[in-house]
Coordinates of C-alpha atoms and ligand atoms in Angstrom, one line a residue:
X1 CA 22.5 24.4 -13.0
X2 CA 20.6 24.4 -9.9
X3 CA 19.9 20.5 -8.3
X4 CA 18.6 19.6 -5.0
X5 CA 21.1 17.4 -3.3
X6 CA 19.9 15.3 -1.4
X7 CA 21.8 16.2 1.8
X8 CA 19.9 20.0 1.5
X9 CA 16.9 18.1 2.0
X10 CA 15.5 18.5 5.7
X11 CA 15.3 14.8 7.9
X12 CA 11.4 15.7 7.8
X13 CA 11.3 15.7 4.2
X14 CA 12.4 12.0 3.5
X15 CA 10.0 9.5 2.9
X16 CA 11.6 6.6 1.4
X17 CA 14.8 4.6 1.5
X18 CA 16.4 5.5 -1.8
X19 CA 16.1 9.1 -0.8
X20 CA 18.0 8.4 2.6
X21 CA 20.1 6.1 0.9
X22 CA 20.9 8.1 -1.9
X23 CA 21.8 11.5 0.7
X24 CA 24.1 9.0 2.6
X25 CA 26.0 8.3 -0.2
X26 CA 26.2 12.1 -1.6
X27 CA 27.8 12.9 2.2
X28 CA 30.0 10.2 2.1
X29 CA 31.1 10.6 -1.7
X30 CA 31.7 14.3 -1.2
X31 CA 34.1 14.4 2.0
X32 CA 32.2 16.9 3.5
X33 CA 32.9 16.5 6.9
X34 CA 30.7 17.9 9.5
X35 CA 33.2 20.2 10.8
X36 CA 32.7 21.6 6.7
X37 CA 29.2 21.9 7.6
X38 CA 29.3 23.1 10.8
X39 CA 31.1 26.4 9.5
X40 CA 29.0 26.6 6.8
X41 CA 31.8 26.4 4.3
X42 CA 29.5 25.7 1.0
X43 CA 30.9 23.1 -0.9
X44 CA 29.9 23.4 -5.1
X45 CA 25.9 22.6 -5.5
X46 CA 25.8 22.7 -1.5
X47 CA 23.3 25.6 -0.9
X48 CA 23.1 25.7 3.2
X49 CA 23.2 29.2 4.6
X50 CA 24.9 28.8 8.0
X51 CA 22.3 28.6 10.3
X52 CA 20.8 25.6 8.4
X53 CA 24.0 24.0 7.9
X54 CA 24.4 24.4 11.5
X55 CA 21.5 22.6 12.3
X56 CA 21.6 19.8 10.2
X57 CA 25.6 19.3 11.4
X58 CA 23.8 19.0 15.1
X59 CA 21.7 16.1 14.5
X60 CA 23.0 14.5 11.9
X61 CA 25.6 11.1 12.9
X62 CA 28.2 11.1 10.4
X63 CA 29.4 8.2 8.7
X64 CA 27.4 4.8 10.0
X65 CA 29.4 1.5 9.2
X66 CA 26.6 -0.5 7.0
X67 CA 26.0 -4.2 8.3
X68 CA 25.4 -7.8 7.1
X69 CA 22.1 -7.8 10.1
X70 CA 20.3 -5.0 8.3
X71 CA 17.2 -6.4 6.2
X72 CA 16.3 -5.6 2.5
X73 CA 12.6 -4.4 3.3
X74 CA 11.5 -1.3 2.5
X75 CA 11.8 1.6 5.0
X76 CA 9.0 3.0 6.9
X77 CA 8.7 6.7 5.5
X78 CA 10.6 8.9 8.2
X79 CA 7.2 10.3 9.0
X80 CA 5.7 7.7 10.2
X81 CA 8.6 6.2 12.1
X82 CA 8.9 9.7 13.9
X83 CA 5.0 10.7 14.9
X84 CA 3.2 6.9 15.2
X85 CA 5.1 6.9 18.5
X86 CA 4.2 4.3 21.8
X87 CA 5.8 6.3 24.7
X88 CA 3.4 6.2 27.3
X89 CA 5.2 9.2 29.5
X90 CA 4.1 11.2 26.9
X91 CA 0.8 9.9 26.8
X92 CA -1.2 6.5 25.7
X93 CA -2.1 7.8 22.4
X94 CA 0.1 6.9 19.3
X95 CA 0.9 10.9 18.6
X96 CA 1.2 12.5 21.8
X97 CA 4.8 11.9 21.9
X98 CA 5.8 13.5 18.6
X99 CA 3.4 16.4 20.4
X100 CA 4.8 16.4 23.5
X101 CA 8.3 15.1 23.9
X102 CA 9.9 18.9 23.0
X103 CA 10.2 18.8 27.1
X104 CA 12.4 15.9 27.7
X105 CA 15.9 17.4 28.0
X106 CA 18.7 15.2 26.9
X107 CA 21.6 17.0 27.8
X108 CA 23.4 16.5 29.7
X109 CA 22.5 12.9 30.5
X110 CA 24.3 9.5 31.7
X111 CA 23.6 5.8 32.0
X112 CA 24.5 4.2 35.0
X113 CA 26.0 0.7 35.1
X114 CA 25.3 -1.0 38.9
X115 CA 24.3 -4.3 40.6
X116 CA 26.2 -7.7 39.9
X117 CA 29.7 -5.4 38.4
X118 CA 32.8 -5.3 39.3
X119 CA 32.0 -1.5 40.2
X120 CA 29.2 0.6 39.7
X121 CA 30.0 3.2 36.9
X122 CA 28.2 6.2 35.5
X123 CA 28.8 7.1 31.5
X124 CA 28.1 10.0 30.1
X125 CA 25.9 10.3 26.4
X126 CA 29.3 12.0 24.7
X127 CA 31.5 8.9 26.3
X128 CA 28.4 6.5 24.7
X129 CA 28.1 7.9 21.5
X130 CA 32.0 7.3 21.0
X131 CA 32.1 3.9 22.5
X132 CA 32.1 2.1 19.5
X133 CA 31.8 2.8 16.0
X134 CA 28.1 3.4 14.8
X135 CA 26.5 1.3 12.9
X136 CA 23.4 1.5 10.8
X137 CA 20.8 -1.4 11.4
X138 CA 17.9 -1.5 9.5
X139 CA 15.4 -4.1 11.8
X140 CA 12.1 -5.2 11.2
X141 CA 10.3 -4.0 14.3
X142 CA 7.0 -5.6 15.8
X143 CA 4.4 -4.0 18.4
X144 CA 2.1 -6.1 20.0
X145 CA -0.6 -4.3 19.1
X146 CA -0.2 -5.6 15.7
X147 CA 1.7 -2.7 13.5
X148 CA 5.5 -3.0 12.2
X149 CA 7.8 -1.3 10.9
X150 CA 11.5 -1.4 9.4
X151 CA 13.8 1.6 10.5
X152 CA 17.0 2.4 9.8
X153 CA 18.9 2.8 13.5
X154 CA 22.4 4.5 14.1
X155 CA 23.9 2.8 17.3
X156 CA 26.2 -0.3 18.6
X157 CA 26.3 -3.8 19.6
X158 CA 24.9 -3.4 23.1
X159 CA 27.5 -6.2 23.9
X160 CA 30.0 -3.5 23.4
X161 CA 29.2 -1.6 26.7
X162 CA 28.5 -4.9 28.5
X163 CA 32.0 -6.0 28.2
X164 CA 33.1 -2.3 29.6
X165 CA 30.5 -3.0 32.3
X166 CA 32.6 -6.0 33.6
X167 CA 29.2 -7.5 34.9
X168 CA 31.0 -10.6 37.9
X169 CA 29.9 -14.0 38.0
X170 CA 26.4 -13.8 39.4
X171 CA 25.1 -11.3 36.7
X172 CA 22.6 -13.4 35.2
X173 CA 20.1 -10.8 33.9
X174 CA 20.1 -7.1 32.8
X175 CA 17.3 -4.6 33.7
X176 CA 16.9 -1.1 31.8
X177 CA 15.4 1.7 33.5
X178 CA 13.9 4.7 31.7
X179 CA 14.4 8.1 33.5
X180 CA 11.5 9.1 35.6
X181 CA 11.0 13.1 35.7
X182 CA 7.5 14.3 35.8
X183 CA 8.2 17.3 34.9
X184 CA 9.6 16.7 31.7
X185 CA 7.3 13.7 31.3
X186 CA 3.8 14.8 31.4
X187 CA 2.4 11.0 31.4
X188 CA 4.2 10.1 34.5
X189 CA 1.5 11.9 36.6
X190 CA -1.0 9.6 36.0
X191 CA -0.6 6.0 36.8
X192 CA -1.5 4.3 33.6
X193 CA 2.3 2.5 34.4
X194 CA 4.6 2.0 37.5
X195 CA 6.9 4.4 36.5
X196 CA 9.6 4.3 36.0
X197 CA 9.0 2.1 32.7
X198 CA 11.8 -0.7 33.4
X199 CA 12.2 -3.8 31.1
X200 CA 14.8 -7.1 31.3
X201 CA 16.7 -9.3 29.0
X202 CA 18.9 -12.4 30.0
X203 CA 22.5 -12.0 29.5
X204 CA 22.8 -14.3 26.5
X205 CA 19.9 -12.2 25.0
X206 CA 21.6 -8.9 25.9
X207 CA 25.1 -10.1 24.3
X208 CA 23.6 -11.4 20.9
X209 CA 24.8 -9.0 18.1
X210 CA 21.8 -8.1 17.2
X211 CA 20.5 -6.4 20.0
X212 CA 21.8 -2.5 20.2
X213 CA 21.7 0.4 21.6
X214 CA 20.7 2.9 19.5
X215 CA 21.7 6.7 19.2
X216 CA 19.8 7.6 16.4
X217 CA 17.6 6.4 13.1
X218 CA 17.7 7.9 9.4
X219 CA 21.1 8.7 9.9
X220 CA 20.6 11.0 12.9
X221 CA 20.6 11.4 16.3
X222 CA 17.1 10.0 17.6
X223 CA 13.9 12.1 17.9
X224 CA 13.0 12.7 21.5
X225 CA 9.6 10.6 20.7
X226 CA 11.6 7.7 19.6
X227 CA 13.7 7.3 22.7
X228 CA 16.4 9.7 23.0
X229 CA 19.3 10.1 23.7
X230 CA 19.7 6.2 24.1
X231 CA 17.4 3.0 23.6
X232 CA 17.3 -0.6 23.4
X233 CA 16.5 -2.4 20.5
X234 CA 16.1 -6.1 19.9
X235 CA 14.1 -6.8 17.5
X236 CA 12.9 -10.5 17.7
X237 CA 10.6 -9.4 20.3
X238 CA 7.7 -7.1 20.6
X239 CA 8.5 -3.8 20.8
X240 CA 8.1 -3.0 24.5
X241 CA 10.8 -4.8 25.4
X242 CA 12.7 -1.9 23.6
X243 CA 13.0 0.5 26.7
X244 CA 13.6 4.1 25.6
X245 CA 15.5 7.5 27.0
X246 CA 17.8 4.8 29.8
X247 CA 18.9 5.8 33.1
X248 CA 20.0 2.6 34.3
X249 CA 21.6 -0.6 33.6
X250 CA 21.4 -3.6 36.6
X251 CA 22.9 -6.0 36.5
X252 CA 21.1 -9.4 38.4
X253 CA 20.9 -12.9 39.3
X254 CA 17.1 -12.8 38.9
X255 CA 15.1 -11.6 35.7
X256 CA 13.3 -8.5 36.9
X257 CA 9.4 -7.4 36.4
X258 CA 9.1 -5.1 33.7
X259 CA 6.3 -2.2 34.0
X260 CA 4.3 -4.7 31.6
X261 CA 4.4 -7.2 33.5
X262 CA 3.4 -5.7 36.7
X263 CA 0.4 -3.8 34.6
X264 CA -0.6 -7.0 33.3
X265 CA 0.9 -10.7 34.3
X266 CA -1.3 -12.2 32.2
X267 CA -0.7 -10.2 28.9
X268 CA 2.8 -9.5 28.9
X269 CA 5.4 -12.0 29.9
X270 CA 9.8 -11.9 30.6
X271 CA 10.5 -13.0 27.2
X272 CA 8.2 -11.5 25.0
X273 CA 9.7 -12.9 21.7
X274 CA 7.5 -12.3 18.2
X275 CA 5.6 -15.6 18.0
X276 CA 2.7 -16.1 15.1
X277 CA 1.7 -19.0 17.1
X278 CA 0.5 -17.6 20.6
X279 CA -2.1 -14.6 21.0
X280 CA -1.7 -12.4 23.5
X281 CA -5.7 -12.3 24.7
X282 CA -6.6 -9.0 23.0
X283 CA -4.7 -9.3 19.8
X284 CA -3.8 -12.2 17.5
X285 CA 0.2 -12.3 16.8
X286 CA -0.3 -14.2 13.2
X287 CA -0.8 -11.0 11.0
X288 CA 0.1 -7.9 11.2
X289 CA 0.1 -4.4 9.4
X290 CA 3.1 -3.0 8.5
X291 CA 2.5 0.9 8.4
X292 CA 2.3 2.3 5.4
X293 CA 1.0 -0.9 3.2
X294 CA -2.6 -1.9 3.0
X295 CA -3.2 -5.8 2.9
X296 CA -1.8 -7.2 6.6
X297 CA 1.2 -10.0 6.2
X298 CA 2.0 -12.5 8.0
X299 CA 3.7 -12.0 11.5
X300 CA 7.5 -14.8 11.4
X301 CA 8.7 -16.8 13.6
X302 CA 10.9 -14.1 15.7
X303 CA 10.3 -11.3 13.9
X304 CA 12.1 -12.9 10.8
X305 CA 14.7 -13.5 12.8
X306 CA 14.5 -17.3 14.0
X307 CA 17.8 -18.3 11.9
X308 CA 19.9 -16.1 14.3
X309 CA 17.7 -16.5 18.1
X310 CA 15.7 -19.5 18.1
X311 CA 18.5 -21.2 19.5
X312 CA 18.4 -18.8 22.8
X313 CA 15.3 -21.0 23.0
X314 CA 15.7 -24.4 22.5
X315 CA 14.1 -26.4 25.1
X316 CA 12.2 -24.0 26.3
X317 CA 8.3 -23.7 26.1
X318 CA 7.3 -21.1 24.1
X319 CA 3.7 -21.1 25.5
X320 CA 3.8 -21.1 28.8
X321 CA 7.1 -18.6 28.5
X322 CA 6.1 -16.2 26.5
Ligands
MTE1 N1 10.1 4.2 28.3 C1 9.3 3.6 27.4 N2 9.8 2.8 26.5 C2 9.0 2.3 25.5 C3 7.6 2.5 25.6 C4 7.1 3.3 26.6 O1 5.9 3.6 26.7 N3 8.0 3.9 27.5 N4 6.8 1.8 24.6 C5 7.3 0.6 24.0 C6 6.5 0.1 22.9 S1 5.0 -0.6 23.3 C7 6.9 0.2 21.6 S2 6.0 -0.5 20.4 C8 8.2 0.9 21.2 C9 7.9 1.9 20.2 O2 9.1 2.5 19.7 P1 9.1 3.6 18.6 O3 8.1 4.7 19.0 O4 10.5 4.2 18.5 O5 8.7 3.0 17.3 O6 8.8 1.5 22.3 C10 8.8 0.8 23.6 N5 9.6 1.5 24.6
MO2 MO1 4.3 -1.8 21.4

């Protein structure tokens, strides 16, 4: 009898969550390890001649550890998540990236950890992607623009390299800093941003556990378009926040200004947090379309996530500190 199992189907063929779902269980039910693959030893039903199996065992993450943050909403079909990209080094339109990101060279590449630490340390992307265990995180995700989506990351608790980064006593603030190449980022020639694209979170914002960094999505490592090899995501605010392909780490007393903010003061603020209740002044925040379903919903408080942030908040004004 000859079936399809779902782990001979291609990354670019899935479309829904029970497909991914049901391919990450048939890999972790059979044992196949990715060493197995890599060689191309066929297991029964496994039909991958070597140079496929090769392929897949390159990009694909291995086991993820599920978790209790991940929401029950359906997935955004693969598709969509992968070529309705915002990446403005690769242009301003939604699918230049998927188009043009084939030049961003991701190995090898490091992070660099500096400012308010005990010592300013470089880590490698091997060294990241064994930091921690990886986790899947399926997150609601918001753009300002007014699209959503929900996607299935791979990464860690971004807390997790913090705590390695032994930030001293004045660290306050973090700052992410994407890499800044012209050459293998076409956009950066024109001056649509300041590059390099730079964002900030406040410390208690950067050690809650559900902001990650993240490796990968559908179970392998991340797209070029999406962010790779390494991006923040924190998914009670608008998706900008979520600075992709990091350089840099800083550490500071002060909260930074982002790219956004420079482009724009009056649009795009330090916190940034999903709010239905205030507008940025080209697009209402209280619907919004998630991609892929026709009638719009309604944008929550935080993304969905109030339960676990709003208390990062309280006190503040949500208004004036948007
Ligand atoms: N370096 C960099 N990071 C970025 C952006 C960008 O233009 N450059 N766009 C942001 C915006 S506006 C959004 S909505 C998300 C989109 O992430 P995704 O393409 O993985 O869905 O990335 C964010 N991170
Ligand atoms: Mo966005």
């Amino acid at each position: 009898m000859l079936i399809k199992k779902p782990a001979d189907i291609k990354s670019s063929e899935i479309t829904d969550k029970q497909l991914y779902l049901s391919r990450r269980d048939f890999l972790g039910a059979s044992g196949l390890s990715l060493g197995a693959l890599a060689a191309g030893i066929a297991a029964p039903g496994l039909l991958l001649g070597s140079n496929e199996a090769e392929a897949v065992a390159a990009t694909r993450l291995g086991t993820l550890r599920k978790s209790k943050l991940s929401t029950g909403d359906t997935l955004t079909p693969y598709k969509d998540v992968t070529t309705y990209n915002n990446f403005y080094e690769f242009g301003t339109d939604k699918y230049s990236p998927a188009q043009l990101a084939g030049t961003l060279n991701t190995r090898p590449w490091t992070i660099t950890v500096e400012g308010e630490v005990k010592k300013t340390r470089t880590f490698d992307i091997e060294t990241l992607l064994k930091l921690a265990p990886l986790e899947e995180r399926i997150y609601r995700m918001r753009c300002v623009e007014g699209w959503s989506m929900v996607i299935p990351w791979a990464g860690f608790s971004l807390s997790e390299l913090i705590k390695q980064a032994e930030p001293n006593g004045n660290a306050k603030y973090l700052e992410f800093v994407t890499l800044q190449d012209p050459r293998q980022m076409p956009g950066q020639r024109s001056s649509v941003l300041d590059w390099p694209y730079v964002e900030g979170l406040r410390m208690d914002e950067a050690m809650h556990p559900l902001t990650i960094l993240s490796l990968g999505l559908y179970g392998e490592v991340l797209p070029n378009q999406n962010g790779a090899p390494v991006r923040l995501v924190t998914p009670w605010k608008y998706g900008f926040k979520n600075a992709k392909s990091i350089v840099k780490i800083r550490f500071t007393s002060a909260p930074g200004v982002s790219s956004w903010m420079k482009a724009n003061p009056r649009e795009y603020g330090f916190y940034a947090n999903v709010n239905p209740t205030v507008d940025h002044p080209r697009w209402s925040q209280a619907k919004e379309r998630r991609i892929g379903e026709f009638l719009k919903r309604d944008t929550l408080m935080f993304n969905g996530y109030a339960d676990q942030v709003a208390h990062l908040y309280a006190g503040m004004d949500l208004r004036k500190l948007y």
